[in-house]
Amino acid sequence: MHDDPTEKHSARAARRFPGRTATGAGAAAALALAVIWGVTPRSEPDAQATAAADHDRVGGEAAAEATPEATLEDTDSGDLPDGRELTPFDTRYSAVGRLDGRLLKAVQKAARDAREDGIELRVTSGWRSKAHQQRLLDEAIEKHGSAEKARQFVNTPQKSTHVSGKAVDIGPTDADDWLIRNGSDYGLCQVYNNEMWHFELLTTPGGTCPPPLSNAAG
């Protein structure tokens, strides 16, 4: 991740000089050592500005690492927040934070490498509760007119790999194309021919992905 070396220096200096608030000779000596080590005092607004810049630069990666799993949002469903795109590092949202650990690490690594190619991976769907999955299936049945046709696009809660946290949907289209071409380097494979956005861990990193299934019905 992207840690600020200046903040690390400042933190170490603060721990090694707890009497920094003293006046007179002690304070002067501490300041001299700080100058020697290249430590520059920073105001709270400056630190907040740097943290915000780090968040913007890595698409939320720094903030996600600092957020404990206990603060997961939308833990009852896995719905995405309105008006916000999620990155693979937004683990405070249950759609991302409840993904299988191996899958999440693979997608995060792929996202870092894709960014170097100018591609930003977004999570359009991840972990889902059984109720969420059933709602999607019901909507698909209404849309396509039958459970048989709906099952080509949406699995049952009992069979869905989204419910088990072992599937992730990625967007936009350029990210899907990049991951289809490079995903096997991370063990990530496109699963269905009719869903270029749906990826699972189906091989070892650097291995060969199996041929995609025609659709979610198999």
JSON list of C-alpha atoms in Angstrom, two decimals, residues 68-153:
[
{"chain": "A", "resi": 68, "resn": "PRO", "atom": "CA", "xyz": [-11.72, -3.07, 10.62]},
{"chain": "A", "resi": 69, "resn": "GLU", "atom": "CA", "xyz": [-14.12, -5.74, 9.40]},
{"chain": "A", "resi": 70, "resn": "ALA", "atom": "CA", "xyz": [-16.38, -4.98, 12.35]},
{"chain": "A", "resi": 71, "resn": "THR", "atom": "CA", "xyz": [-17.53, -1.80, 10.59]},
{"chain": "A", "resi": 72, "resn": "LEU", "atom": "CA", "xyz": [-18.92, -3.61, 7.54]},
{"chain": "A", "resi": 73, "resn": "GLU", "atom": "CA", "xyz": [-21.86, -1.75, 6.03]},
{"chain": "A", "resi": 74, "resn": "ASP", "atom": "CA", "xyz": [-24.99, -3.30, 4.52]},
{"chain": "A", "resi": 75, "resn": "THR", "atom": "CA", "xyz": [-24.07, -6.56, 6.27]},
{"chain": "A", "resi": 76, "resn": "ASP", "atom": "CA", "xyz": [-27.55, -7.98, 5.80]},
{"chain": "A", "resi": 77, "resn": "SER", "atom": "CA", "xyz": [-27.62, -8.02, 2.01]},
{"chain": "A", "resi": 78, "resn": "GLY", "atom": "CA", "xyz": [-24.48, -7.09, 0.10]},
{"chain": "A", "resi": 79, "resn": "ASP", "atom": "CA", "xyz": [-26.26, -4.31, -1.78]},
{"chain": "A", "resi": 80, "resn": "LEU", "atom": "CA", "xyz": [-24.03, -1.65, -3.26]},
{"chain": "A", "resi": 81, "resn": "PRO", "atom": "CA", "xyz": [-24.29, 1.87, -1.82]},
{"chain": "A", "resi": 82, "resn": "ASP", "atom": "CA", "xyz": [-26.31, 4.32, -3.89]},
{"chain": "A", "resi": 83, "resn": "GLY", "atom": "CA", "xyz": [-24.25, 6.70, -5.96]},
{"chain": "A", "resi": 84, "resn": "ARG", "atom": "CA", "xyz": [-20.91, 5.10, -5.16]},
{"chain": "A", "resi": 85, "resn": "GLU", "atom": "CA", "xyz": [-18.63, 2.84, -7.17]},
{"chain": "A", "resi": 86, "resn": "LEU", "atom": "CA", "xyz": [-16.74, 0.26, -5.13]},
{"chain": "A", "resi": 87, "resn": "THR", "atom": "CA", "xyz": [-13.15, -0.76, -5.68]},
{"chain": "A", "resi": 88, "resn": "PRO", "atom": "CA", "xyz": [-11.71, -4.11, -4.59]},
{"chain": "A", "resi": 89, "resn": "PHE", "atom": "CA", "xyz": [-10.24, -2.23, -1.62]},
{"chain": "A", "resi": 90, "resn": "ASP", "atom": "CA", "xyz": [-13.56, -0.95, -0.22]},
{"chain": "A", "resi": 91, "resn": "THR", "atom": "CA", "xyz": [-13.74, -3.78, 2.31]},
{"chain": "A", "resi": 92, "resn": "ARG", "atom": "CA", "xyz": [-15.94, -1.85, 4.74]},
{"chain": "A", "resi": 93, "resn": "TYR", "atom": "CA", "xyz": [-18.83, -2.68, 2.41]},
{"chain": "A", "resi": 94, "resn": "SER", "atom": "CA", "xyz": [-20.05, -6.23, 2.82]},
{"chain": "A", "resi": 95, "resn": "ALA", "atom": "CA", "xyz": [-20.21, -6.85, -0.94]},
{"chain": "A", "resi": 96, "resn": "VAL", "atom": "CA", "xyz": [-16.41, -6.62, -0.92]},
{"chain": "A", "resi": 97, "resn": "GLY", "atom": "CA", "xyz": [-15.48, -7.35, 2.69]},
{"chain": "A", "resi": 98, "resn": "ARG", "atom": "CA", "xyz": [-17.31, -10.69, 2.77]},
{"chain": "A", "resi": 99, "resn": "LEU", "atom": "CA", "xyz": [-15.71, -12.10, -0.35]},
{"chain": "A", "resi": 100, "resn": "ASP", "atom": "CA", "xyz": [-13.66, -15.24, 0.10]},
{"chain": "A", "resi": 101, "resn": "GLY", "atom": "CA", "xyz": [-10.22, -14.16, 1.34]},
{"chain": "A", "resi": 102, "resn": "ARG", "atom": "CA", "xyz": [-8.26, -15.79, -1.48]},
{"chain": "A", "resi": 103, "resn": "LEU", "atom": "CA", "xyz": [-10.57, -14.32, -4.11]},
{"chain": "A", "resi": 104, "resn": "LEU", "atom": "CA", "xyz": [-10.34, -10.86, -2.60]},
{"chain": "A", "resi": 105, "resn": "LYS", "atom": "CA", "xyz": [-6.54, -10.91, -2.52]},
{"chain": "A", "resi": 106, "resn": "ALA", "atom": "CA", "xyz": [-6.40, -12.06, -6.15]},
{"chain": "A", "resi": 107, "resn": "VAL", "atom": "CA", "xyz": [-8.76, -9.31, -7.31]},
{"chain": "A", "resi": 108, "resn": "GLN", "atom": "CA", "xyz": [-6.85, -6.67, -5.32]},
{"chain": "A", "resi": 109, "resn": "LYS", "atom": "CA", "xyz": [-3.56, -7.75, -6.88]},
{"chain": "A", "resi": 110, "resn": "ALA", "atom": "CA", "xyz": [-5.11, -7.69, -10.33]},
{"chain": "A", "resi": 111, "resn": "ALA", "atom": "CA", "xyz": [-6.53, -4.22, -9.64]},
{"chain": "A", "resi": 112, "resn": "ARG", "atom": "CA", "xyz": [-3.09, -2.86, -8.73]},
{"chain": "A", "resi": 113, "resn": "ASP", "atom": "CA", "xyz": [-1.56, -4.25, -11.92]},
{"chain": "A", "resi": 114, "resn": "ALA", "atom": "CA", "xyz": [-4.47, -3.12, -14.09]},
{"chain": "A", "resi": 115, "resn": "ARG", "atom": "CA", "xyz": [-4.08, 0.41, -12.73]},
{"chain": "A", "resi": 116, "resn": "GLU", "atom": "CA", "xyz": [-0.54, 0.46, -14.13]},
{"chain": "A", "resi": 117, "resn": "ASP", "atom": "CA", "xyz": [-2.11, -0.16, -17.55]},
{"chain": "A", "resi": 118, "resn": "GLY", "atom": "CA", "xyz": [-4.58, 2.70, -17.00]},
{"chain": "A", "resi": 119, "resn": "ILE", "atom": "CA", "xyz": [-7.49, 0.37, -16.19]},
{"chain": "A", "resi": 120, "resn": "GLU", "atom": "CA", "xyz": [-9.60, 0.77, -13.05]},
{"chain": "A", "resi": 121, "resn": "LEU", "atom": "CA", "xyz": [-11.39, -2.32, -11.74]},
{"chain": "A", "resi": 122, "resn": "ARG", "atom": "CA", "xyz": [-14.74, -1.71, -10.06]},
{"chain": "A", "resi": 123, "resn": "VAL", "atom": "CA", "xyz": [-16.78, -4.24, -8.11]},
{"chain": "A", "resi": 124, "resn": "THR", "atom": "CA", "xyz": [-20.32, -4.19, -9.51]},
{"chain": "A", "resi": 125, "resn": "SER", "atom": "CA", "xyz": [-21.44, -7.09, -7.33]},
{"chain": "A", "resi": 126, "resn": "GLY", "atom": "CA", "xyz": [-19.74, -9.35, -4.83]},
{"chain": "A", "resi": 127, "resn": "TRP", "atom": "CA", "xyz": [-20.97, -11.20, -1.77]},
{"chain": "A", "resi": 128, "resn": "ARG", "atom": "CA", "xyz": [-24.77, -11.39, -1.52]},
{"chain": "A", "resi": 129, "resn": "SER", "atom": "CA", "xyz": [-27.09, -12.60, 1.18]},
{"chain": "A", "resi": 130, "resn": "LYS", "atom": "CA", "xyz": [-29.52, -15.41, 0.34]},
{"chain": "A", "resi": 131, "resn": "ALA", "atom": "CA", "xyz": [-32.38, -12.93, 0.48]},
{"chain": "A", "resi": 132, "resn": "HIS", "atom": "CA", "xyz": [-30.60, -10.61, -1.94]},
{"chain": "A", "resi": 133, "resn": "GLN", "atom": "CA", "xyz": [-29.95, -13.48, -4.35]},
{"chain": "A", "resi": 134, "resn": "GLN", "atom": "CA", "xyz": [-33.56, -14.63, -4.16]},
{"chain": "A", "resi": 135, "resn": "ARG", "atom": "CA", "xyz": [-34.74, -11.10, -4.92]},
{"chain": "A", "resi": 136, "resn": "LEU", "atom": "CA", "xyz": [-32.53, -11.00, -8.02]},
{"chain": "A", "resi": 137, "resn": "LEU", "atom": "CA", "xyz": [-33.87, -14.36, -9.14]},
{"chain": "A", "resi": 138, "resn": "ASP", "atom": "CA", "xyz": [-37.47, -13.25, -8.64]},
{"chain": "A", "resi": 139, "resn": "GLU", "atom": "CA", "xyz": [-36.79, -10.12, -10.70]},
{"chain": "A", "resi": 140, "resn": "ALA", "atom": "CA", "xyz": [-35.18, -12.21, -13.45]},
{"chain": "A", "resi": 141, "resn": "ILE", "atom": "CA", "xyz": [-38.19, -14.56, -13.55]},
{"chain": "A", "resi": 142, "resn": "GLU", "atom": "CA", "xyz": [-40.50, -11.58, -13.94]},
{"chain": "A", "resi": 143, "resn": "LYS", "atom": "CA", "xyz": [-38.27, -10.11, -16.64]},
{"chain": "A", "resi": 144, "resn": "HIS", "atom": "CA", "xyz": [-37.73, -13.29, -18.70]},
{"chain": "A", "resi": 145, "resn": "GLY", "atom": "CA", "xyz": [-41.12, -14.89, -18.12]},
{"chain": "A", "resi": 146, "resn": "SER", "atom": "CA", "xyz": [-40.00, -18.21, -16.65]},
{"chain": "A", "resi": 147, "resn": "ALA", "atom": "CA", "xyz": [-37.66, -19.68, -14.05]},
{"chain": "A", "resi": 148, "resn": "GLU", "atom": "CA", "xyz": [-35.90, -21.72, -16.75]},
{"chain": "A", "resi": 149, "resn": "LYS", "atom": "CA", "xyz": [-34.90, -18.64, -18.75]},
{"chain": "A", "resi": 150, "resn": "ALA", "atom": "CA", "xyz": [-34.11, -16.63, -15.62]},
{"chain": "A", "resi": 151, "resn": "ARG", "atom": "CA", "xyz": [-31.70, -19.32, -14.43]},
{"chain": "A", "resi": 152, "resn": "GLN", "atom": "CA", "xyz": [-29.50, -18.64, -17.45]},
{"chain": "A", "resi": 153, "resn": "PHE", "atom": "CA", "xyz": [-28.59, -15.34, -15.81]}
]
